[in-house]
Tab-separated table of C-alpha atoms in Angstrom:
chain	number	residue	atom	x	y	z
A	1	MET	CA	13.738	-15.381	7.824
A	2	ARG	CA	13.050	-12.433	5.734
A	3	THR	CA	16.168	-10.596	4.001
A	4	ILE	CA	15.038	-7.171	3.095
A	5	PRO	CA	15.671	-6.188	-0.317
A	6	SER	CA	18.309	-3.132	-1.510
A	7	SER	CA	15.472	-1.462	-2.927
A	8	GLU	CA	13.636	-1.427	0.701
A	9	LEU	CA	16.586	-0.517	3.028
A	10	ILE	CA	19.648	1.423	0.673
A	11	ILE	CA	23.074	1.225	2.111
A	12	ASN	CA	25.317	3.792	0.543
A	13	GLY	CA	28.993	2.626	-0.539
A	14	ASP	CA	30.718	3.573	2.767
A	15	GLY	CA	28.206	1.441	5.045
A	16	SER	CA	26.264	4.375	5.792
A	17	ILE	CA	22.248	4.426	5.970
A	18	PHE	CA	20.904	5.948	2.828
A	19	HIS	CA	19.681	9.567	4.177
A	20	LEU	CA	21.186	9.816	7.866
A	21	HIS	CA	24.986	8.722	5.967
A	22	LEU	CA	25.298	7.305	9.729
A	23	ARG	CA	27.146	3.670	10.060
A	24	PRO	CA	25.970	2.159	12.987
A	25	GLU	CA	29.105	2.501	15.063
A	26	GLN	CA	28.499	6.040	15.248
A	27	LEU	CA	25.056	6.112	16.656
A	28	ALA	CA	24.767	6.382	20.674
A	29	ASP	CA	21.614	4.827	22.383
A	30	THR	CA	20.177	7.890	23.517
A	31	VAL	CA	19.546	10.068	20.914
A	32	ILE	CA	18.213	14.084	21.349
A	33	LEU	CA	16.255	14.623	18.163
A	34	VAL	CA	15.757	18.647	17.122
A	35	GLY	CA	14.141	20.052	13.935
A	36	ASP	CA	16.824	23.146	13.371
A	37	PRO	CA	20.067	21.750	11.742
A	38	GLY	CA	21.760	24.656	13.434
A	39	ARG	CA	20.153	23.681	16.832
A	40	VAL	CA	22.847	20.591	16.708
A	41	ASP	CA	25.787	22.835	17.231
A	42	MET	CA	23.996	24.300	20.393
A	43	VAL	CA	23.289	21.046	21.968
A	44	ALA	CA	26.759	19.641	20.877
A	45	SER	CA	28.624	22.625	22.015
A	46	MET	CA	27.753	21.188	25.718
A	47	PHE	CA	29.441	18.071	24.901
A	48	GLU	CA	32.920	17.234	26.633
A	49	GLU	CA	33.965	15.776	23.635
A	50	ARG	CA	32.727	14.827	20.077
A	51	GLU	CA	33.108	11.502	18.748
A	52	CYS	CA	31.774	12.107	15.126
A	53	GLU	CA	30.094	14.767	12.598
A	54	VAL	CA	27.813	13.819	9.889
A	55	ALA	CA	25.646	15.846	7.699
A	56	SER	CA	23.435	14.835	4.899
A	57	ARG	CA	20.609	17.108	3.667
A	58	GLU	CA	18.961	18.581	6.368
A	59	PHE	CA	20.164	15.599	8.503
A	60	ARG	CA	23.077	16.544	10.989
A	61	THR	CA	24.372	14.223	13.522
A	62	VAL	CA	27.059	14.759	16.247
A	63	THR	CA	27.845	11.944	18.411
A	64	GLY	CA	29.800	12.771	21.998
A	65	ALA	CA	29.510	12.628	25.625
A	66	TYR	CA	27.819	14.718	28.067
A	67	LYS	CA	28.928	14.190	31.804
A	68	GLY	CA	30.221	10.731	30.673
A	69	LYS	CA	27.075	9.650	28.979
A	70	ARG	CA	27.368	8.711	25.219
A	71	LEU	CA	24.845	10.777	23.311
A	72	SER	CA	24.098	11.550	19.631
A	73	VAL	CA	21.946	14.850	18.946
A	74	LEU	CA	20.259	14.412	15.290
A	75	SER	CA	18.478	17.443	13.329
A	76	THR	CA	15.035	16.053	11.299
A	77	GLY	CA	13.730	18.783	9.812
A	78	ILE	CA	10.045	19.742	9.896
A	79	GLY	CA	7.338	17.164	9.596
A	80	THR	CA	6.257	13.666	10.368
A	81	ASP	CA	7.275	12.511	6.852
A	82	ASN	CA	10.833	13.377	7.794
A	83	ILE	CA	10.483	11.543	11.368
A	84	ASP	CA	9.251	8.406	9.259
A	85	ILE	CA	12.673	8.457	7.699
A	86	VAL	CA	14.864	9.211	10.703
A	87	VAL	CA	12.987	6.647	13.252
A	88	THR	CA	12.972	3.640	10.416
A	89	GLU	CA	17.062	4.560	9.931
A	90	LEU	CA	18.034	4.771	13.506
A	91	ASP	CA	16.216	1.654	14.010
A	92	ALA	CA	17.913	-0.011	11.138
A	93	LEU	CA	21.098	1.016	12.346
A	94	VAL	CA	20.812	-0.846	15.647
A	95	ASN	CA	18.601	-3.963	14.472
A	96	ILE	CA	19.420	-4.583	10.994
A	97	ASP	CA	22.329	-6.495	9.977
A	98	PHE	CA	23.656	-4.860	6.831
A	99	GLU	CA	25.289	-7.531	5.778
A	100	SER	CA	22.831	-10.045	5.663
A	101	ARG	CA	19.822	-7.584	5.579
A	102	GLN	CA	18.290	-9.419	8.329
A	103	VAL	CA	16.866	-8.484	11.756
A	104	LYS	CA	19.339	-8.958	14.635
A	105	PRO	CA	18.068	-11.792	16.743
A	106	GLU	CA	18.910	-9.258	19.783
A	107	HIS	CA	16.736	-6.362	19.690
A	108	ARG	CA	18.459	-3.074	20.811
A	109	THR	CA	16.433	-0.080	22.293
A	110	LEU	CA	17.015	3.520	21.849
A	111	ASN	CA	15.925	6.598	23.550
A	112	LEU	CA	14.769	8.959	21.392
A	113	VAL	CA	13.974	12.428	22.804
A	114	ARG	CA	12.658	15.273	20.518
A	115	LEU	CA	13.665	18.640	21.815
A	116	GLY	CA	11.621	21.599	19.800
A	117	THR	CA	9.128	24.541	20.127
A	118	SER	CA	5.700	24.548	20.069
A	119	GLY	CA	2.603	26.997	20.418
A	120	ALA	CA	-0.021	26.515	23.421
A	121	LEU	CA	-3.905	26.090	23.106
A	122	GLN	CA	-4.481	26.346	26.605
A	123	ALA	CA	-4.563	29.900	28.197
A	124	ASP	CA	-2.746	28.932	31.732
A	125	LEU	CA	0.535	27.854	29.413
A	126	PRO	CA	2.924	30.800	29.515
A	127	LEU	CA	5.648	31.574	27.067
A	128	GLY	CA	8.826	29.684	28.032
A	129	THR	CA	7.019	26.831	29.589
A	130	PHE	CA	8.699	23.459	29.196
A	131	LEU	CA	5.787	21.226	28.099
A	132	MET	CA	6.621	17.329	27.997
A	133	SER	CA	3.929	15.243	25.478
A	134	ALA	CA	2.728	12.543	27.909
A	135	THR	CA	0.314	11.850	24.721
A	136	SER	CA	0.949	12.604	21.136
A	137	VAL	CA	-1.977	13.663	18.699
A	138	GLY	CA	-1.280	12.701	15.025
A	139	PHE	CA	-3.001	14.795	12.772
A	140	ASP	CA	-0.733	13.827	9.708
A	141	GLY	CA	-2.220	10.269	9.310
A	142	LEU	CA	1.398	8.770	8.919
A	143	LEU	CA	0.920	6.004	11.358
A	144	ASN	CA	-2.252	4.833	9.663
A	145	TYR	CA	-0.020	3.415	7.134
A	146	TYR	CA	1.957	0.974	9.305
A	147	ALA	CA	0.312	-2.610	10.630
A	148	GLY	CA	-0.380	-2.721	14.042
A	149	ARG	CA	-1.367	0.757	14.111
A	150	ASP	CA	-4.371	0.140	16.672
A	151	SER	CA	-1.831	-1.736	19.055
A	152	VAL	CA	0.216	1.370	20.036
A	153	CYS	CA	-2.957	3.776	20.134
A	154	ASP	CA	-5.773	4.736	22.628
A	155	LEU	CA	-8.476	3.952	20.789
A	156	GLU	CA	-11.030	5.052	23.406
A	157	ILE	CA	-9.840	8.781	23.278
A	158	GLU	CA	-9.337	8.402	19.828
A	159	ARG	CA	-13.124	7.808	19.255
A	160	ALA	CA	-14.032	10.458	21.890
A	161	PHE	CA	-12.104	13.265	20.046
A	162	VAL	CA	-13.538	12.191	16.559
A	163	GLU	CA	-17.308	12.747	17.856
A	164	HIS	CA	-16.119	16.102	19.603
A	165	MET	CA	-14.577	17.431	16.634
A	166	SER	CA	-17.130	16.168	14.180
A	167	TRP	CA	-14.234	15.040	12.397
A	168	ARG	CA	-14.287	15.163	8.451
A	169	GLU	CA	-13.964	12.260	6.549
A	170	GLN	CA	-11.408	13.727	4.180
A	171	LEU	CA	-8.942	14.518	6.936
A	172	PRO	CA	-6.855	11.736	7.812
A	173	ALA	CA	-7.834	9.947	10.908
A	174	PRO	CA	-5.969	11.454	13.921
A	175	TYR	CA	-4.389	8.814	16.263
A	176	PHE	CA	-3.563	9.058	19.959
A	177	VAL	CA	-0.246	7.480	21.381
A	178	ASN	CA	1.399	7.804	24.890
A	179	ALA	CA	5.194	8.525	25.271
A	180	ALA	CA	7.310	5.778	26.948
A	181	LYS	CA	6.346	5.369	30.722
A	182	GLU	CA	10.118	6.027	31.573
A	183	LEU	CA	10.999	8.846	29.834
A	184	VAL	CA	7.799	10.676	31.507
A	185	ASP	CA	8.670	9.623	34.750
A	186	LEU	CA	12.290	10.827	34.190
A	187	PHE	CA	11.103	14.633	32.979
A	188	ARG	CA	7.892	14.824	35.044
A	189	ASP	CA	9.147	17.018	37.745
A	190	SER	CA	10.974	19.375	35.189
A	191	THR	CA	7.958	20.107	32.919
A	192	VAL	CA	4.607	20.302	32.599
A	193	GLU	CA	2.505	17.394	31.427
A	194	GLY	CA	0.224	17.522	28.528
A	195	ILE	CA	-1.548	16.027	25.409
A	196	THR	CA	-0.040	17.316	21.801
A	197	ILE	CA	-0.869	17.697	18.414
A	198	SER	CA	1.200	17.034	15.500
A	199	ALA	CA	-0.041	18.985	12.328
A	200	PRO	CA	0.906	18.415	8.911
A	201	GLY	CA	1.566	21.913	8.423
A	202	PHE	CA	1.998	25.176	10.268
A	203	TYR	CA	-0.878	27.199	8.574
A	204	GLY	CA	-4.306	25.650	7.948
A	205	PRO	CA	-3.713	22.319	9.776
A	206	GLN	CA	-2.744	24.377	12.771
A	207	GLY	CA	-6.163	26.281	12.463
A	208	ARG	CA	-4.312	29.557	11.467
A	209	TYR	CA	-6.338	31.408	8.829
A	210	VAL	CA	-4.150	33.450	6.284
A	211	ARG	CA	-6.428	33.408	3.191
A	212	ILE	CA	-7.694	30.050	2.901
A	213	GLU	CA	-10.133	28.998	5.664
A	214	PRO	CA	-9.378	25.867	7.438
A	215	ALA	CA	-11.569	23.023	6.835
A	216	LEU	CA	-12.570	22.256	10.090
A	217	GLY	CA	-13.697	26.051	10.596
A	218	THR	CA	-12.274	29.070	12.294
A	219	GLY	CA	-13.290	27.908	15.272
A	220	VAL	CA	-11.123	24.778	15.383
A	221	ASN	CA	-8.872	25.825	17.802
A	222	GLU	CA	-11.578	26.936	20.388
A	223	ALA	CA	-13.019	23.360	19.872
A	224	ILE	CA	-9.928	21.341	20.673
A	225	GLU	CA	-9.433	23.743	23.851
A	226	SER	CA	-12.694	22.609	24.889
A	227	PHE	CA	-11.877	18.837	24.662
A	228	GLU	CA	-11.499	16.693	27.943
A	229	PHE	CA	-10.948	13.008	28.543
A	230	ASN	CA	-10.910	11.960	31.972
A	231	GLY	CA	-9.540	15.090	33.228
A	232	ARG	CA	-6.887	15.342	30.679
A	233	ARG	CA	-6.880	18.292	28.116
A	234	ILE	CA	-5.075	19.256	24.857
A	235	THR	CA	-2.139	21.499	25.665
A	236	ASN	CA	-0.118	22.657	22.648
A	237	TYR	CA	0.734	22.024	18.905
A	238	GLU	CA	3.676	21.048	17.137
A	239	MET	CA	4.665	19.192	13.968
A	240	GLU	CA	6.739	15.956	14.809
A	241	GLY	CA	6.097	14.232	17.833
A	242	SER	CA	2.880	11.624	16.932
A	243	ALA	CA	5.197	9.745	14.438
A	244	LEU	CA	7.926	9.746	16.874
A	245	ALA	CA	5.941	8.375	19.081
A	246	GLY	CA	3.823	5.900	17.319
A	247	LEU	CA	6.840	4.613	15.102
A	248	ALA	CA	9.112	4.069	18.535
A	249	ALA	CA	6.417	2.053	19.931
A	250	LEU	CA	5.741	-0.200	16.837
A	251	LEU	CA	9.651	-0.498	16.384
A	252	GLY	CA	10.148	-0.997	20.291
A	253	HIS	CA	11.741	2.121	21.402
A	254	ARG	CA	11.512	4.704	23.945
A	255	ALA	CA	9.918	8.096	22.809
A	256	ILE	CA	9.220	11.506	24.320
A	257	THR	CA	8.684	15.125	23.116
A	258	ILE	CA	9.471	18.105	25.311
A	259	CYS	CA	8.735	21.640	23.841
A	260	THR	CA	9.046	24.978	24.909
A	261	ILE	CA	6.301	27.273	24.554
A	262	ILE	CA	6.999	30.352	22.270
A	263	ALA	CA	3.412	31.128	21.285
A	264	GLN	CA	0.560	31.392	22.995
A	265	ARG	CA	-2.467	31.001	20.260
A	266	VAL	CA	-5.245	31.923	22.807
A	267	ALA	CA	-3.488	35.385	23.691
A	268	GLY	CA	-2.507	35.468	20.121
A	269	GLU	CA	1.063	36.171	21.435
A	270	ALA	CA	4.457	34.844	19.987
A	271	ASN	CA	7.824	35.307	21.345
A	272	THR	CA	11.030	35.260	18.770
A	273	ASP	CA	13.623	35.780	21.017
A	274	TYR	CA	13.039	32.297	22.144
A	275	LYS	CA	16.804	30.763	22.247
A	276	PRO	CA	17.554	31.476	25.868
A	277	PHE	CA	14.370	29.180	27.005
A	278	VAL	CA	15.258	26.552	24.468
A	279	ARG	CA	19.013	26.384	25.749
A	280	GLN	CA	17.636	26.333	29.269
A	281	MET	CA	15.503	22.986	28.191
A	282	VAL	CA	18.571	21.717	26.456
A	283	GLU	CA	20.697	22.113	29.437
A	284	MET	CA	17.908	20.145	31.613
A	285	ALA	CA	17.316	17.213	29.352
A	286	LEU	CA	21.056	16.738	29.009
A	287	ASP	CA	21.011	16.868	32.801
A	288	LYS	CA	18.092	14.049	32.999
A	289	LEU	CA	19.323	11.744	30.119
A	290	ALA	CA	22.975	11.577	31.574
A	291	THR	CA	21.459	9.861	34.601
A	292	ILE	CA	20.100	6.842	32.715
């Protein structure tokens, strides 16, 4: 059995994992992921009790209880590179013996639920919509660095999308990963289902043209909007869900992303006063997660 070197898995002197600064006993089986560290307090304010609070860089964690269900809420910051850190270290906390540095014989499965904000790519998705990413599309390329990538991806829709977009070779190969069926079923009656792109940036990678034209051209979003596969369409942009879905699938965890639509890219509208909608989304998600 492989023993993981200390250079590959760094454990702090207090027994916590390197970036998150969490110890194994501080993590619940269900983890809510938010981008903004300030949103951790908003989520945790709904807990009946707080068990522990840990902060390191942009990663803030509170573990507590909501309606008797033990939950953790953790901020990831922005981007799939941070998700690479977060998901890998969460998995290590539950599936690696820190003393022997070996994989535990019994796998522990986490529920990883990202609650974020997003921009809509279809005209019939108004501001305030709760959009569930049944499939996440990675423009970031992160999953392509991991063995087994094809085993968790929908290769048929990938090929159709690359052809439709006349994808440039200089760009990372896009990947399509489905959310965990159990979590899709849990949230289906309270959300709109869609296919979500995770972009590796806020401006050019999402087709925004400020001073530098996007590599795929100024009509990139119109091309994305027109893509259809077996009656399904791409609905929105965000920046983390693809890596979450892909790494969770490879590591044997359940994951899903749900976002509040705060920008309507087709109509050219945005709502900067979106916090009440996000709070409603969080309340809905907590009520659902308390039942599993």
